[in-house]
JSON list of C-alpha atoms in Angstrom, two decimals:
[
{"chain": "A", "resi": 1, "resn": "ASP", "atom": "CA", "xyz": [136.42, 31.93, 106.23]},
{"chain": "A", "resi": 2, "resn": "ALA", "atom": "CA", "xyz": [135.24, 32.79, 102.72]},
{"chain": "A", "resi": 3, "resn": "GLY", "atom": "CA", "xyz": [137.10, 29.90, 101.14]},
{"chain": "A", "resi": 4, "resn": "VAL", "atom": "CA", "xyz": [139.05, 30.19, 97.90]},
{"chain": "A", "resi": 5, "resn": "ILE", "atom": "CA", "xyz": [137.76, 33.09, 95.83]},
{"chain": "A", "resi": 6, "resn": "GLN", "atom": "CA", "xyz": [137.96, 33.18, 92.05]},
{"chain": "A", "resi": 7, "resn": "SER", "atom": "CA", "xyz": [137.00, 35.87, 89.58]},
{"chain": "A", "resi": 8, "resn": "PRO", "atom": "CA", "xyz": [135.40, 36.20, 87.20]},
{"chain": "A", "resi": 9, "resn": "ARG", "atom": "CA", "xyz": [132.99, 33.27, 87.50]},
{"chain": "A", "resi": 10, "resn": "HIS", "atom": "CA", "xyz": [132.25, 33.35, 83.79]},
{"chain": "A", "resi": 11, "resn": "GLU", "atom": "CA", "xyz": [134.29, 34.79, 80.94]},
{"chain": "A", "resi": 12, "resn": "VAL", "atom": "CA", "xyz": [133.39, 34.89, 77.26]},
{"chain": "A", "resi": 13, "resn": "THR", "atom": "CA", "xyz": [135.98, 36.27, 74.91]},
{"chain": "A", "resi": 14, "resn": "GLU", "atom": "CA", "xyz": [137.00, 36.15, 71.31]},
{"chain": "A", "resi": 15, "resn": "MET", "atom": "CA", "xyz": [139.93, 34.26, 69.91]},
{"chain": "A", "resi": 16, "resn": "GLY", "atom": "CA", "xyz": [143.15, 36.23, 70.15]},
{"chain": "A", "resi": 17, "resn": "GLN", "atom": "CA", "xyz": [142.14, 38.24, 73.20]},
{"chain": "A", "resi": 18, "resn": "GLU", "atom": "CA", "xyz": [144.04, 38.20, 76.47]},
{"chain": "A", "resi": 19, "resn": "VAL", "atom": "CA", "xyz": [142.30, 36.53, 79.40]},
{"chain": "A", "resi": 20, "resn": "THR", "atom": "CA", "xyz": [143.25, 36.97, 83.06]},
{"chain": "A", "resi": 21, "resn": "LEU", "atom": "CA", "xyz": [141.83, 34.75, 85.77]},
{"chain": "A", "resi": 22, "resn": "ARG", "atom": "CA", "xyz": [142.22, 35.67, 89.42]},
{"chain": "A", "resi": 23, "resn": "CYS", "atom": "CA", "xyz": [142.42, 33.73, 92.65]},
{"chain": "A", "resi": 24, "resn": "LYS", "atom": "CA", "xyz": [142.54, 34.56, 96.34]},
{"chain": "A", "resi": 25, "resn": "PRO", "atom": "CA", "xyz": [143.57, 31.54, 98.45]},
{"chain": "A", "resi": 26, "resn": "ILE", "atom": "CA", "xyz": [142.39, 30.78, 101.95]},
{"chain": "A", "resi": 27, "resn": "SER", "atom": "CA", "xyz": [144.19, 32.95, 104.47]},
{"chain": "A", "resi": 28, "resn": "GLY", "atom": "CA", "xyz": [147.10, 31.11, 106.05]},
{"chain": "A", "resi": 29, "resn": "HIS", "atom": "CA", "xyz": [147.48, 28.62, 103.22]},
{"chain": "A", "resi": 30, "resn": "ASN", "atom": "CA", "xyz": [150.82, 28.78, 101.49]},
{"chain": "A", "resi": 31, "resn": "SER", "atom": "CA", "xyz": [150.33, 26.41, 98.56]},
{"chain": "A", "resi": 32, "resn": "LEU", "atom": "CA", "xyz": [148.25, 27.42, 95.55]},
{"chain": "A", "resi": 33, "resn": "PHE", "atom": "CA", "xyz": [147.23, 25.35, 92.56]},
{"chain": "A", "resi": 34, "resn": "TRP", "atom": "CA", "xyz": [145.71, 26.07, 89.15]},
{"chain": "A", "resi": 35, "resn": "TYR", "atom": "CA", "xyz": [143.70, 23.28, 87.47]},
{"chain": "A", "resi": 36, "resn": "ARG", "atom": "CA", "xyz": [141.79, 23.00, 84.22]},
{"chain": "A", "resi": 37, "resn": "GLN", "atom": "CA", "xyz": [138.75, 20.77, 83.73]},
{"chain": "A", "resi": 38, "resn": "THR", "atom": "CA", "xyz": [137.39, 19.64, 80.36]},
{"chain": "A", "resi": 39, "resn": "MET", "atom": "CA", "xyz": [135.09, 16.84, 79.33]},
{"chain": "A", "resi": 40, "resn": "MET", "atom": "CA", "xyz": [137.82, 15.23, 77.26]},
{"chain": "A", "resi": 41, "resn": "ARG", "atom": "CA", "xyz": [140.73, 15.40, 79.70]},
{"chain": "A", "resi": 42, "resn": "GLY", "atom": "CA", "xyz": [139.11, 15.70, 83.11]},
{"chain": "A", "resi": 43, "resn": "LEU", "atom": "CA", "xyz": [140.94, 17.67, 85.80]},
{"chain": "A", "resi": 44, "resn": "GLU", "atom": "CA", "xyz": [144.56, 18.54, 85.07]},
{"chain": "A", "resi": 45, "resn": "LEU", "atom": "CA", "xyz": [147.06, 20.38, 87.25]},
{"chain": "A", "resi": 46, "resn": "LEU", "atom": "CA", "xyz": [148.55, 23.31, 85.36]},
{"chain": "A", "resi": 47, "resn": "ILE", "atom": "CA", "xyz": [150.93, 24.84, 87.91]},
{"chain": "A", "resi": 48, "resn": "TYR", "atom": "CA", "xyz": [151.41, 25.13, 91.65]},
{"chain": "A", "resi": 49, "resn": "PHE", "atom": "CA", "xyz": [153.16, 27.53, 94.01]},
{"chain": "A", "resi": 50, "resn": "ASN", "atom": "CA", "xyz": [154.63, 27.08, 97.47]},
{"chain": "A", "resi": 51, "resn": "ASN", "atom": "CA", "xyz": [155.22, 30.28, 99.42]},
{"chain": "A", "resi": 52, "resn": "ASN", "atom": "CA", "xyz": [154.54, 32.32, 96.26]},
{"chain": "A", "resi": 53, "resn": "VAL", "atom": "CA", "xyz": [157.25, 30.48, 94.29]},
{"chain": "A", "resi": 54, "resn": "PRO", "atom": "CA", "xyz": [156.29, 28.41, 91.23]},
{"chain": "A", "resi": 55, "resn": "ILE", "atom": "CA", "xyz": [157.34, 24.83, 91.94]},
{"chain": "A", "resi": 56, "resn": "ASP", "atom": "CA", "xyz": [156.05, 22.84, 88.99]},
{"chain": "A", "resi": 57, "resn": "ASP", "atom": "CA", "xyz": [154.64, 24.29, 85.78]},
{"chain": "A", "resi": 58, "resn": "SER", "atom": "CA", "xyz": [154.96, 21.13, 83.71]},
{"chain": "A", "resi": 59, "resn": "GLY", "atom": "CA", "xyz": [151.20, 21.07, 83.21]},
{"chain": "A", "resi": 60, "resn": "MET", "atom": "CA", "xyz": [151.04, 24.45, 81.53]},
{"chain": "A", "resi": 61, "resn": "PRO", "atom": "CA", "xyz": [150.05, 23.57, 77.98]},
{"chain": "A", "resi": 62, "resn": "GLU", "atom": "CA", "xyz": [151.91, 26.26, 76.02]},
{"chain": "A", "resi": 63, "resn": "ASP", "atom": "CA", "xyz": [153.81, 29.49, 76.28]},
{"chain": "A", "resi": 64, "resn": "ARG", "atom": "CA", "xyz": [150.50, 31.28, 75.83]},
{"chain": "A", "resi": 65, "resn": "PHE", "atom": "CA", "xyz": [149.77, 30.38, 79.45]},
{"chain": "A", "resi": 66, "resn": "SER", "atom": "CA", "xyz": [151.48, 32.14, 82.34]},
{"chain": "A", "resi": 67, "resn": "ALA", "atom": "CA", "xyz": [150.82, 32.34, 86.08]},
{"chain": "A", "resi": 68, "resn": "LYS", "atom": "CA", "xyz": [152.02, 34.65, 88.80]},
{"chain": "A", "resi": 69, "resn": "MET", "atom": "CA", "xyz": [151.70, 34.89, 92.54]},
{"chain": "A", "resi": 70, "resn": "PRO", "atom": "CA", "xyz": [152.95, 38.32, 93.62]},
{"chain": "A", "resi": 71, "resn": "ASN", "atom": "CA", "xyz": [151.94, 37.79, 97.25]},
{"chain": "A", "resi": 72, "resn": "ALA", "atom": "CA", "xyz": [150.42, 35.21, 99.56]},
{"chain": "A", "resi": 73, "resn": "SER", "atom": "CA", "xyz": [146.87, 36.36, 98.94]},
{"chain": "A", "resi": 74, "resn": "PHE", "atom": "CA", "xyz": [146.67, 36.70, 95.18]},
{"chain": "A", "resi": 75, "resn": "SER", "atom": "CA", "xyz": [147.44, 34.78, 92.00]},
{"chain": "A", "resi": 76, "resn": "THR", "atom": "CA", "xyz": [146.66, 35.21, 88.33]},
{"chain": "A", "resi": 77, "resn": "LEU", "atom": "CA", "xyz": [146.52, 32.85, 85.38]},
{"chain": "A", "resi": 78, "resn": "LYS", "atom": "CA", "xyz": [146.87, 34.60, 82.04]},
{"chain": "A", "resi": 79, "resn": "ILE", "atom": "CA", "xyz": [146.22, 33.29, 78.55]},
{"chain": "A", "resi": 80, "resn": "GLN", "atom": "CA", "xyz": [147.55, 35.41, 75.69]},
{"chain": "A", "resi": 81, "resn": "PRO", "atom": "CA", "xyz": [146.42, 35.01, 72.97]},
{"chain": "A", "resi": 82, "resn": "SER", "atom": "CA", "xyz": [143.41, 32.85, 73.79]},
{"chain": "A", "resi": 83, "resn": "GLU", "atom": "CA", "xyz": [142.17, 30.10, 71.46]},
{"chain": "A", "resi": 84, "resn": "PRO", "atom": "CA", "xyz": [138.85, 28.21, 71.28]},
{"chain": "A", "resi": 85, "resn": "ARG", "atom": "CA", "xyz": [140.54, 25.04, 72.61]},
{"chain": "A", "resi": 86, "resn": "ASP", "atom": "CA", "xyz": [141.29, 26.90, 75.83]},
{"chain": "A", "resi": 87, "resn": "SER", "atom": "CA", "xyz": [137.58, 26.81, 76.65]},
{"chain": "A", "resi": 88, "resn": "ALA", "atom": "CA", "xyz": [137.27, 24.98, 79.97]},
{"chain": "A", "resi": 89, "resn": "VAL", "atom": "CA", "xyz": [136.59, 25.49, 83.66]},
{"chain": "A", "resi": 90, "resn": "TYR", "atom": "CA", "xyz": [139.66, 26.75, 85.49]},
{"chain": "A", "resi": 91, "resn": "PHE", "atom": "CA", "xyz": [139.91, 25.99, 89.19]},
{"chain": "A", "resi": 92, "resn": "CYS", "atom": "CA", "xyz": [142.17, 27.45, 91.82]},
{"chain": "A", "resi": 93, "resn": "ALA", "atom": "CA", "xyz": [142.88, 25.50, 95.03]},
{"chain": "A", "resi": 94, "resn": "SER", "atom": "CA", "xyz": [144.93, 26.13, 98.14]},
{"chain": "A", "resi": 95, "resn": "SER", "atom": "CA", "xyz": [146.36, 24.11, 100.99]},
{"chain": "A", "resi": 96, "resn": "PHE", "atom": "CA", "xyz": [148.87, 24.28, 103.79]},
{"chain": "A", "resi": 97, "resn": "HIS", "atom": "CA", "xyz": [152.48, 23.56, 102.89]},
{"chain": "A", "resi": 98, "resn": "PRO", "atom": "CA", "xyz": [152.89, 19.85, 102.03]},
{"chain": "A", "resi": 99, "resn": "ASP", "atom": "CA", "xyz": [155.23, 19.35, 104.97]},
{"chain": "A", "resi": 100, "resn": "ARG", "atom": "CA", "xyz": [152.17, 19.70, 107.13]},
{"chain": "A", "resi": 101, "resn": "LYS", "atom": "CA", "xyz": [150.62, 16.34, 107.93]},
{"chain": "A", "resi": 102, "resn": "TYR", "atom": "CA", "xyz": [147.25, 17.15, 106.43]},
{"chain": "A", "resi": 103, "resn": "ASN", "atom": "CA", "xyz": [147.66, 18.95, 103.11]},
{"chain": "A", "resi": 104, "resn": "GLU", "atom": "CA", "xyz": [144.05, 18.75, 102.05]},
{"chain": "A", "resi": 105, "resn": "GLN", "atom": "CA", "xyz": [143.32, 20.92, 99.03]},
{"chain": "A", "resi": 106, "resn": "PHE", "atom": "CA", "xyz": [140.36, 23.29, 99.03]},
{"chain": "A", "resi": 107, "resn": "PHE", "atom": "CA", "xyz": [138.92, 24.37, 95.71]},
{"chain": "A", "resi": 108, "resn": "GLY", "atom": "CA", "xyz": [137.37, 27.60, 94.53]},
{"chain": "A", "resi": 109, "resn": "PRO", "atom": "CA", "xyz": [134.11, 27.71, 92.52]},
{"chain": "A", "resi": 110, "resn": "GLY", "atom": "CA", "xyz": [135.96, 27.91, 89.20]},
{"chain": "A", "resi": 111, "resn": "THR", "atom": "CA", "xyz": [135.95, 30.25, 86.21]},
{"chain": "A", "resi": 112, "resn": "ARG", "atom": "CA", "xyz": [134.08, 29.01, 83.16]},
{"chain": "A", "resi": 113, "resn": "LEU", "atom": "CA", "xyz": [135.99, 30.31, 80.14]},
{"chain": "A", "resi": 114, "resn": "THR", "atom": "CA", "xyz": [134.51, 30.32, 76.66]},
{"chain": "A", "resi": 115, "resn": "VAL", "atom": "CA", "xyz": [136.68, 31.43, 73.76]},
{"chain": "A", "resi": 116, "resn": "LEU", "atom": "CA", "xyz": [134.71, 32.05, 70.58]},
{"chain": "B", "resi": 1, "resn": "LYS", "atom": "CA", "xyz": [153.19, 8.02, 85.30]},
{"chain": "B", "resi": 2, "resn": "GLN", "atom": "CA", "xyz": [150.39, 7.74, 87.84]},
{"chain": "B", "resi": 3, "resn": "GLU", "atom": "CA", "xyz": [147.01, 6.81, 86.38]},
{"chain": "B", "resi": 4, "resn": "VAL", "atom": "CA", "xyz": [143.80, 6.88, 88.39]},
{"chain": "B", "resi": 5, "resn": "THR", "atom": "CA", "xyz": [140.69, 4.99, 87.31]},
{"chain": "B", "resi": 6, "resn": "GLN", "atom": "CA", "xyz": [137.20, 5.11, 88.77]},
{"chain": "B", "resi": 7, "resn": "ILE", "atom": "CA", "xyz": [134.56, 2.47, 88.25]},
{"chain": "B", "resi": 8, "resn": "PRO", "atom": "CA", "xyz": [131.71, 2.69, 87.53]},
{"chain": "B", "resi": 9, "resn": "ALA", "atom": "CA", "xyz": [131.57, 5.86, 85.46]},
{"chain": "B", "resi": 10, "resn": "ALA", "atom": "CA", "xyz": [127.92, 6.31, 86.38]},
{"chain": "B", "resi": 11, "resn": "LEU", "atom": "CA", "xyz": [125.63, 4.79, 88.98]},
{"chain": "B", "resi": 12, "resn": "SER", "atom": "CA", "xyz": [121.94, 5.12, 89.75]},
{"chain": "B", "resi": 13, "resn": "VAL", "atom": "CA", "xyz": [120.53, 3.78, 93.02]},
{"chain": "B", "resi": 14, "resn": "PRO", "atom": "CA", "xyz": [117.24, 4.15, 94.91]},
{"chain": "B", "resi": 15, "resn": "GLU", "atom": "CA", "xyz": [117.18, 6.25, 98.05]},
{"chain": "B", "resi": 16, "resn": "GLY", "atom": "CA", "xyz": [118.25, 4.42, 101.20]},
{"chain": "B", "resi": 17, "resn": "GLU", "atom": "CA", "xyz": [120.62, 2.02, 99.49]},
{"chain": "B", "resi": 18, "resn": "ASN", "atom": "CA", "xyz": [124.22, 1.59, 100.65]},
{"chain": "B", "resi": 19, "resn": "LEU", "atom": "CA", "xyz": [126.74, 1.94, 97.85]},
{"chain": "B", "resi": 20, "resn": "VAL", "atom": "CA", "xyz": [130.45, 1.65, 97.08]},
{"chain": "B", "resi": 21, "resn": "LEU", "atom": "CA", "xyz": [132.50, 3.72, 94.68]},
{"chain": "B", "resi": 22, "resn": "ASN", "atom": "CA", "xyz": [135.84, 2.40, 93.51]},
{"chain": "B", "resi": 23, "resn": "CYS", "atom": "CA", "xyz": [139.14, 4.09, 92.76]},
{"chain": "B", "resi": 24, "resn": "SER", "atom": "CA", "xyz": [142.34, 2.40, 91.57]},
{"chain": "B", "resi": 25, "resn": "PHE", "atom": "CA", "xyz": [145.80, 3.85, 90.98]},
{"chain": "B", "resi": 26, "resn": "THR", "atom": "CA", "xyz": [148.86, 2.43, 89.25]},
{"chain": "B", "resi": 27, "resn": "ASP", "atom": "CA", "xyz": [151.69, 3.78, 91.43]},
{"chain": "B", "resi": 28, "resn": "SER", "atom": "CA", "xyz": [151.38, 2.59, 95.03]},
{"chain": "B", "resi": 29, "resn": "ALA", "atom": "CA", "xyz": [153.96, 5.11, 96.31]},
{"chain": "B", "resi": 30, "resn": "ILE", "atom": "CA", "xyz": [151.30, 7.61, 97.25]},
{"chain": "B", "resi": 31, "resn": "TYR", "atom": "CA", "xyz": [151.47, 10.31, 99.91]},
{"chain": "B", "resi": 32, "resn": "ASN", "atom": "CA", "xyz": [147.73, 10.58, 100.37]},
{"chain": "B", "resi": 33, "resn": "LEU", "atom": "CA", "xyz": [144.39, 10.01, 98.67]},
{"chain": "B", "resi": 34, "resn": "GLN", "atom": "CA", "xyz": [141.55, 12.47, 98.68]},
{"chain": "B", "resi": 35, "resn": "TRP", "atom": "CA", "xyz": [137.87, 12.03, 97.79]},
{"chain": "B", "resi": 36, "resn": "PHE", "atom": "CA", "xyz": [135.94, 15.00, 96.41]},
{"chain": "B", "resi": 37, "resn": "ARG", "atom": "CA", "xyz": [132.38, 15.71, 95.47]},
{"chain": "B", "resi": 38, "resn": "GLN", "atom": "CA", "xyz": [131.46, 17.95, 92.54]},
{"chain": "B", "resi": 39, "resn": "ASP", "atom": "CA", "xyz": [127.95, 19.24, 91.94]},
{"chain": "B", "resi": 40, "resn": "PRO", "atom": "CA", "xyz": [126.98, 20.27, 88.38]},
{"chain": "B", "resi": 41, "resn": "GLY", "atom": "CA", "xyz": [128.52, 23.62, 87.48]},
{"chain": "B", "resi": 42, "resn": "LYS", "atom": "CA", "xyz": [130.24, 23.91, 90.83]},
{"chain": "B", "resi": 43, "resn": "GLY", "atom": "CA", "xyz": [133.68, 23.48, 92.32]},
{"chain": "B", "resi": 44, "resn": "LEU", "atom": "CA", "xyz": [135.04, 20.51, 94.22]},
{"chain": "B", "resi": 45, "resn": "THR", "atom": "CA", "xyz": [134.24, 19.87, 97.86]},
{"chain": "B", "resi": 46, "resn": "SER", "atom": "CA", "xyz": [136.72, 17.81, 99.83]},
{"chain": "B", "resi": 47, "resn": "LEU", "atom": "CA", "xyz": [135.05, 14.87, 101.56]},
{"chain": "B", "resi": 48, "resn": "LEU", "atom": "CA", "xyz": [137.83, 12.78, 103.06]},
{"chain": "B", "resi": 49, "resn": "LEU", "atom": "CA", "xyz": [141.61, 12.62, 103.00]},
{"chain": "B", "resi": 50, "resn": "ILE", "atom": "CA", "xyz": [143.51, 9.43, 103.83]},
{"chain": "B", "resi": 51, "resn": "GLN", "atom": "CA", "xyz": [147.20, 9.57, 104.55]},
{"chain": "B", "resi": 52, "resn": "SER", "atom": "CA", "xyz": [149.31, 6.72, 103.16]},
{"chain": "B", "resi": 53, "resn": "SER", "atom": "CA", "xyz": [149.81, 5.30, 106.65]},
{"chain": "B", "resi": 54, "resn": "GLN", "atom": "CA", "xyz": [146.07, 5.12, 107.30]},
{"chain": "B", "resi": 55, "resn": "ARG", "atom": "CA", "xyz": [143.58, 2.41, 106.35]},
{"chain": "B", "resi": 56, "resn": "GLU", "atom": "CA", "xyz": [140.35, 4.37, 106.50]},
{"chain": "B", "resi": 57, "resn": "GLN", "atom": "CA", "xyz": [138.64, 7.62, 107.35]},
{"chain": "B", "resi": 58, "resn": "THR", "atom": "CA", "xyz": [135.04, 8.24, 108.33]},
{"chain": "B", "resi": 59, "resn": "SER", "atom": "CA", "xyz": [132.84, 11.30, 108.16]},
{"chain": "B", "resi": 60, "resn": "GLY", "atom": "CA", "xyz": [129.18, 10.90, 108.92]},
{"chain": "B", "resi": 61, "resn": "ARG", "atom": "CA", "xyz": [127.65, 8.47, 106.42]},
{"chain": "B", "resi": 62, "resn": "LEU", "atom": "CA", "xyz": [130.88, 8.32, 104.42]},
{"chain": "B", "resi": 63, "resn": "ASN", "atom": "CA", "xyz": [133.71, 5.86, 104.92]},
{"chain": "B", "resi": 64, "resn": "ALA", "atom": "CA", "xyz": [136.80, 5.74, 102.74]},
{"chain": "B", "resi": 65, "resn": "SER", "atom": "CA", "xyz": [139.28, 2.89, 102.82]},
{"chain": "B", "resi": 66, "resn": "LEU", "atom": "CA", "xyz": [142.76, 2.62, 101.37]},
{"chain": "B", "resi": 67, "resn": "ASP", "atom": "CA", "xyz": [144.75, -0.45, 100.35]},
{"chain": "B", "resi": 68, "resn": "LYS", "atom": "CA", "xyz": [148.02, 0.97, 99.12]},
{"chain": "B", "resi": 69, "resn": "SER", "atom": "CA", "xyz": [149.59, -2.34, 98.20]},
{"chain": "B", "resi": 70, "resn": "SER", "atom": "CA", "xyz": [146.80, -3.21, 95.79]},
{"chain": "B", "resi": 71, "resn": "GLY", "atom": "CA", "xyz": [146.39, 0.35, 94.56]},
{"chain": "B", "resi": 72, "resn": "ARG", "atom": "CA", "xyz": [142.76, 0.68, 95.59]},
{"chain": "B", "resi": 73, "resn": "SER", "atom": "CA", "xyz": [140.44, 2.89, 97.54]},
{"chain": "B", "resi": 74, "resn": "THR", "atom": "CA", "xyz": [136.71, 2.66, 98.11]},
{"chain": "B", "resi": 75, "resn": "LEU", "atom": "CA", "xyz": [134.18, 5.27, 99.19]},
{"chain": "B", "resi": 76, "resn": "TYR", "atom": "CA", "xyz": [131.24, 3.77, 101.04]},
{"chain": "B", "resi": 77, "resn": "ILE", "atom": "CA", "xyz": [128.06, 5.83, 101.31]},
{"chain": "B", "resi": 78, "resn": "ALA", "atom": "CA", "xyz": [125.51, 4.56, 103.80]},
{"chain": "B", "resi": 79, "resn": "ALA", "atom": "CA", "xyz": [121.77, 5.13, 103.51]},
{"chain": "B", "resi": 80, "resn": "SER", "atom": "CA", "xyz": [122.04, 7.21, 100.33]},
{"chain": "B", "resi": 81, "resn": "GLN", "atom": "CA", "xyz": [119.88, 10.30, 99.89]},
{"chain": "B", "resi": 82, "resn": "PRO", "atom": "CA", "xyz": [118.87, 12.33, 96.80]},
{"chain": "B", "resi": 83, "resn": "GLY", "atom": "CA", "xyz": [121.18, 15.08, 98.06]},
{"chain": "B", "resi": 84, "resn": "ASP", "atom": "CA", "xyz": [124.12, 12.72, 97.56]},
{"chain": "B", "resi": 85, "resn": "SER", "atom": "CA", "xyz": [123.63, 12.96, 93.80]},
{"chain": "B", "resi": 86, "resn": "ALA", "atom": "CA", "xyz": [126.83, 14.41, 92.36]},
{"chain": "B", "resi": 87, "resn": "THR", "atom": "CA", "xyz": [130.08, 13.37, 90.69]},
{"chain": "B", "resi": 88, "resn": "TYR", "atom": "CA", "xyz": [132.62, 11.82, 93.04]},
{"chain": "B", "resi": 89, "resn": "LEU", "atom": "CA", "xyz": [136.30, 12.16, 92.24]},
{"chain": "B", "resi": 90, "resn": "CYS", "atom": "CA", "xyz": [139.30, 10.54, 93.86]},
{"chain": "B", "resi": 91, "resn": "ALA", "atom": "CA", "xyz": [142.77, 12.01, 93.61]},
{"chain": "B", "resi": 92, "resn": "VAL", "atom": "CA", "xyz": [146.20, 10.82, 94.72]},
{"chain": "B", "resi": 93, "resn": "SER", "atom": "CA", "xyz": [149.44, 12.59, 95.43]},
{"chain": "B", "resi": 94, "resn": "VAL", "atom": "CA", "xyz": [152.69, 10.72, 94.94]},
{"chain": "B", "resi": 95, "resn": "THR", "atom": "CA", "xyz": [155.58, 10.56, 97.39]},
{"chain": "B", "resi": 96, "resn": "GLY", "atom": "CA", "xyz": [158.11, 13.24, 96.60]},
{"chain": "B", "resi": 97, "resn": "THR", "atom": "CA", "xyz": [155.60, 15.45, 94.88]},
{"chain": "B", "resi": 98, "resn": "ALA", "atom": "CA", "xyz": [153.08, 15.62, 97.65]},
{"chain": "B", "resi": 99, "resn": "SER", "atom": "CA", "xyz": [151.35, 18.66, 96.28]},
{"chain": "B", "resi": 100, "resn": "LYS", "atom": "CA", "xyz": [150.54, 17.23, 92.87]},
{"chain": "B", "resi": 101, "resn": "LEU", "atom": "CA", "xyz": [147.14, 15.60, 92.73]},
{"chain": "B", "resi": 102, "resn": "THR", "atom": "CA", "xyz": [146.31, 13.21, 89.92]},
{"chain": "B", "resi": 103, "resn": "PHE", "atom": "CA", "xyz": [142.55, 12.90, 89.50]},
{"chain": "B", "resi": 104, "resn": "GLY", "atom": "CA", "xyz": [140.39, 10.03, 88.41]},
{"chain": "B", "resi": 105, "resn": "THR", "atom": "CA", "xyz": [137.69, 10.46, 85.81]},
{"chain": "B", "resi": 106, "resn": "GLY", "atom": "CA", "xyz": [134.91, 10.43, 88.39]},
{"chain": "B", "resi": 107, "resn": "THR", "atom": "CA", "xyz": [131.75, 8.47, 89.13]},
{"chain": "B", "resi": 108, "resn": "ARG", "atom": "CA", "xyz": [128.46, 10.25, 88.44]},
{"chain": "B", "resi": 109, "resn": "LEU", "atom": "CA", "xyz": [125.99, 9.19, 91.13]},
{"chain": "B", "resi": 110, "resn": "GLN", "atom": "CA", "xyz": [122.24, 9.65, 90.97]},
{"chain": "B", "resi": 111, "resn": "VAL", "atom": "CA", "xyz": [120.09, 8.74, 93.95]},
{"chain": "B", "resi": 112, "resn": "THR", "atom": "CA", "xyz": [116.45, 8.43, 93.01]},
{"chain": "B", "resi": 113, "resn": "LEU", "atom": "CA", "xyz": [113.35, 8.80, 95.16]}
]
């Protein structure tokens, strides 16, 4: 298994531009999570999906952030318009449905976003 | 609101030493606790997951214990090696919202030759 796949690995953009981050979860997993990591705030959960349905988006910082999961093998996190304070590493993770006994989360390599 | 604290924030030990990393959480109604390792510039690698009904889990030189009533977990690393150098993070999920992990701030470990 290739694990959780994220693209791009690095993104540098200018303030005001739209940014789209992509994630492919592990095949067979039906929960998907988006996290953000910064030096100041550590790792924070932004949103998670079960069976492609958004369950909790209370961690999404503002309306500039949106996430979609059109099918079981693909999700996007979009920032429009981007701001310098959005600079962070964004991680995607997947797991089996939480009703399963072992809902261990597996993380992708992350996307390092820099907004100038 | 669940808060997770890890002490110490940084630790440096000579190779071969046994060591303990600490994790404490404020809400004892947890579903599970997970320990991760993060190498610089990389993603998180899951090390061990302990369900709330369990007391400990072992994997190779790693042993994680859980005391739910006191809100504590420890990660024991035996015979440390330079390759163990990384940041170690613990995370808990709370009953009722089993999918939501709340992370600690991490312990940065350096194992020296």
